[in-house]
Amino acid sequence: MKVIIFLGPPGVGKGTQCSLLSSRLGVKHISTGAIIRQEIASESALGLKVKGIVESGHLIDDKSMFLCLENALSSMTLTQNDIVLMDGIPRNLSQAKEFDSLLSKFSSKVDLVLSLTADLEKLVERFERRWTCSACGKVDSIVTHTDISKYSCVSCGKLGSMFRRKDDEPETVRRRFTVYQQETFPLVSYYADRKLLSIVDGLKSPEIVYAEIVSILMRK
């Protein structure tokens, strides 16, 4: 398999791009949230352990996370030419090295790292326009100063159902950005030194970002 890692601060669009690539090109997409839910649903010993950690509100330890990832990869039928997008892992240098060890078990390696960049204040502005429907879960970008109580969800049509999630609040976004800068951003240099890094402006429209990513993939 060919492995592509997505890096970038929260809200920059990593999940959106992985979803577009997966649906349009048929590539595999692995996110940390998905593999955790998959392991929990399996009701394995590891799944029960992870469920307990999640329900207690604690972060999953690296060992458990990589066991979940290994199980997810083992359950997939992958050929040498299959592309796998990694969203949410690795998050720091320690995980990057552990990830290399895991891939070696599958006779694979990291082939490309895409870093989606964004200025903090621009990200905060993006989150200030981000609202979620309590009825259907649809996320929508709404112009600032709109009377939310009079806004109908574009997906299900319910009036007054839009709310802002706690992790979309400006101060929460700033904290998450700081954590990213301290823990994950060093991976940019790590992968650049290995000649694996390509940088994309994550604040452009999703379709433009998608086109740039596809162009990079074609060149690689």
Coordinates of C-alpha atoms in Angstrom, one line a residue, residues 19-198:
S19 CA -13.6 12.3 2.2
L20 CA -13.4 13.9 -1.3
L21 CA -10.4 11.8 -2.3
S22 CA -12.0 8.6 -0.9
S23 CA -15.4 9.2 -2.7
R24 CA -14.0 10.4 -6.0
L25 CA -10.8 8.3 -6.4
G26 CA -11.8 5.3 -4.4
V27 CA -8.7 5.5 -2.1
K28 CA -8.9 4.2 1.5
H29 CA -9.4 6.7 4.4
I30 CA -8.4 6.0 7.9
S31 CA -9.2 8.4 10.7
T32 CA -8.4 7.9 14.4
G33 CA -12.0 8.4 15.3
A34 CA -13.2 5.8 12.9
I35 CA -10.7 3.1 13.9
I36 CA -11.6 3.7 17.6
R37 CA -15.3 3.3 16.9
Q38 CA -14.6 0.2 14.8
E39 CA -12.6 -1.5 17.6
I40 CA -15.3 -0.6 20.2
A41 CA -18.0 -2.1 17.9
S42 CA -16.0 -5.3 17.6
E43 CA -16.4 -5.8 21.4
S44 CA -12.9 -7.3 21.5
A45 CA -10.8 -7.1 24.7
L46 CA -9.0 -4.1 23.2
G47 CA -12.4 -2.6 22.2
L48 CA -13.7 -2.9 25.7
K49 CA -10.6 -1.3 27.1
V50 CA -10.7 1.6 24.7
K51 CA -14.4 2.1 25.3
G52 CA -13.7 2.4 29.0
I53 CA -11.0 5.0 28.3
V54 CA -13.2 7.0 26.0
E55 CA -16.2 7.0 28.4
S56 CA -13.9 8.1 31.2
G57 CA -13.0 11.2 29.2
H58 CA -9.3 10.4 29.0
L59 CA -7.1 10.3 25.9
I60 CA -6.3 6.9 24.5
D61 CA -2.7 5.8 25.1
D62 CA -0.4 5.4 22.1
K63 CA -0.1 1.6 22.6
S64 CA -3.9 1.1 22.4
M65 CA -4.2 3.5 19.5
F66 CA -1.6 1.7 17.4
L67 CA -3.1 -1.7 18.2
C68 CA -6.4 -0.3 16.9
L69 CA -4.7 1.0 13.8
E70 CA -2.9 -2.3 13.2
N71 CA -6.2 -4.2 13.5
A72 CA -7.9 -1.7 11.1
L73 CA -5.1 -2.2 8.5
S74 CA -5.1 -6.0 8.9
S75 CA -8.9 -6.1 8.3
M76 CA -8.5 -4.3 4.9
T77 CA -7.7 -6.1 1.7
L78 CA -4.8 -4.0 0.4
T79 CA -2.7 -4.4 -2.7
Q80 CA 0.7 -2.8 -3.3
N81 CA -0.9 0.0 -5.3
D82 CA -3.8 0.8 -2.9
I83 CA -3.6 4.4 -1.5
V84 CA -4.3 4.8 2.2
L85 CA -5.0 8.3 3.6
M86 CA -4.1 8.8 7.3
D87 CA -6.0 11.5 9.1
G88 CA -5.2 12.2 12.8
I89 CA -2.2 10.0 13.2
P90 CA 0.7 10.5 13.8
R91 CA 0.3 13.5 16.1
N92 CA 3.9 13.9 17.3
L93 CA 7.4 12.7 16.7
S94 CA 7.1 9.7 19.0
Q95 CA 4.0 8.5 17.1
A96 CA 5.7 9.1 13.8
K97 CA 8.5 6.7 14.7
E98 CA 6.0 4.1 16.0
F99 CA 4.0 4.5 12.8
D100 CA 7.1 3.7 10.7
S101 CA 7.6 0.5 12.8
L102 CA 3.9 -0.5 12.3
L103 CA 4.1 0.1 8.5
S104 CA 7.2 -2.1 8.2
K105 CA 5.0 -5.0 9.4
F106 CA 3.0 -4.5 6.2
S107 CA 6.1 -4.0 4.1
S108 CA 5.1 -0.4 3.6
K109 CA 6.3 3.1 4.4
V110 CA 5.2 6.7 4.3
D111 CA 5.1 7.8 0.7
L112 CA 3.8 11.4 1.0
V113 CA 2.9 13.9 3.6
L114 CA 0.4 16.7 2.8
S115 CA 0.5 19.7 5.2
L116 CA -2.5 21.9 4.9
T117 CA -1.6 25.3 6.3
A118 CA -3.7 28.1 7.8
D119 CA -3.3 31.3 9.8
L120 CA -4.8 31.1 13.3
E121 CA -7.0 34.1 13.0
K122 CA -8.3 33.0 9.6
L123 CA -9.1 29.6 11.2
V124 CA -11.0 31.3 14.1
E125 CA -13.0 33.3 11.5
R126 CA -13.9 30.0 9.8
F127 CA -15.0 28.4 13.0
E128 CA -17.1 31.5 13.9
R129 CA -19.2 30.8 10.8
R130 CA -19.4 27.0 11.6
W131 CA -22.8 25.8 13.1
T132 CA -24.2 22.3 13.5
C133 CA -27.8 21.2 13.2
S134 CA -29.1 19.5 16.4
A135 CA -31.7 17.6 14.4
C136 CA -29.6 16.0 11.6
G137 CA -26.0 16.8 12.5
K138 CA -25.3 18.7 9.3
V139 CA -22.5 21.3 9.6
D140 CA -23.0 24.6 7.8
S141 CA -21.0 27.8 7.2
I142 CA -23.3 30.7 8.2
V143 CA -22.5 34.4 7.6
T144 CA -21.5 36.2 10.8
H145 CA -24.2 38.3 12.5
T146 CA -27.0 36.0 11.1
D147 CA -29.9 35.6 13.5
I148 CA -29.4 31.9 14.2
S149 CA -32.9 31.5 15.8
K150 CA -34.5 32.4 12.4
Y151 CA -32.1 30.2 10.4
S152 CA -33.3 26.9 8.9
C153 CA -30.9 24.0 8.3
V154 CA -30.1 23.6 4.6
S155 CA -30.1 19.8 5.0
C156 CA -33.3 19.0 6.9
G157 CA -35.1 22.4 6.9
K158 CA -35.6 22.5 10.7
L159 CA -35.9 26.1 12.0
G160 CA -33.8 27.3 14.9
S161 CA -31.9 24.0 15.2
M162 CA -28.3 25.3 14.6
F163 CA -25.9 25.5 17.5
R164 CA -22.1 26.0 17.9
R165 CA -20.2 23.0 19.3
K166 CA -18.0 23.6 22.3
D167 CA -14.9 22.7 20.3
D168 CA -15.8 25.2 17.7
E169 CA -15.7 28.1 20.1
P170 CA -13.0 30.7 19.4
E171 CA -11.0 30.2 22.6
T172 CA -11.2 26.4 22.2
V173 CA -10.0 26.7 18.7
R174 CA -7.0 28.8 19.9
R175 CA -6.1 26.2 22.5
R176 CA -6.3 23.4 20.0
F177 CA -4.2 25.4 17.6
T178 CA -1.5 25.9 20.3
V179 CA -1.5 22.2 21.0
Y180 CA -1.0 21.5 17.3
Q181 CA 1.9 24.0 17.1
Q182 CA 3.6 22.4 20.1
E183 CA 3.1 18.7 19.4
T184 CA 2.3 18.1 15.7
F185 CA 3.9 21.0 13.8
P186 CA 7.4 19.6 14.4
L187 CA 6.4 16.7 12.1
V188 CA 6.4 19.2 9.2
S189 CA 10.2 19.6 9.5
Y190 CA 10.6 15.9 10.3
Y191 CA 9.0 14.8 7.0
A192 CA 10.5 17.7 5.0
D193 CA 14.0 16.4 6.0
R194 CA 12.9 13.0 4.5
K195 CA 11.8 14.7 1.2
L196 CA 8.2 13.6 1.7
L197 CA 6.5 16.9 2.4
S198 CA 4.2 18.9 0.1

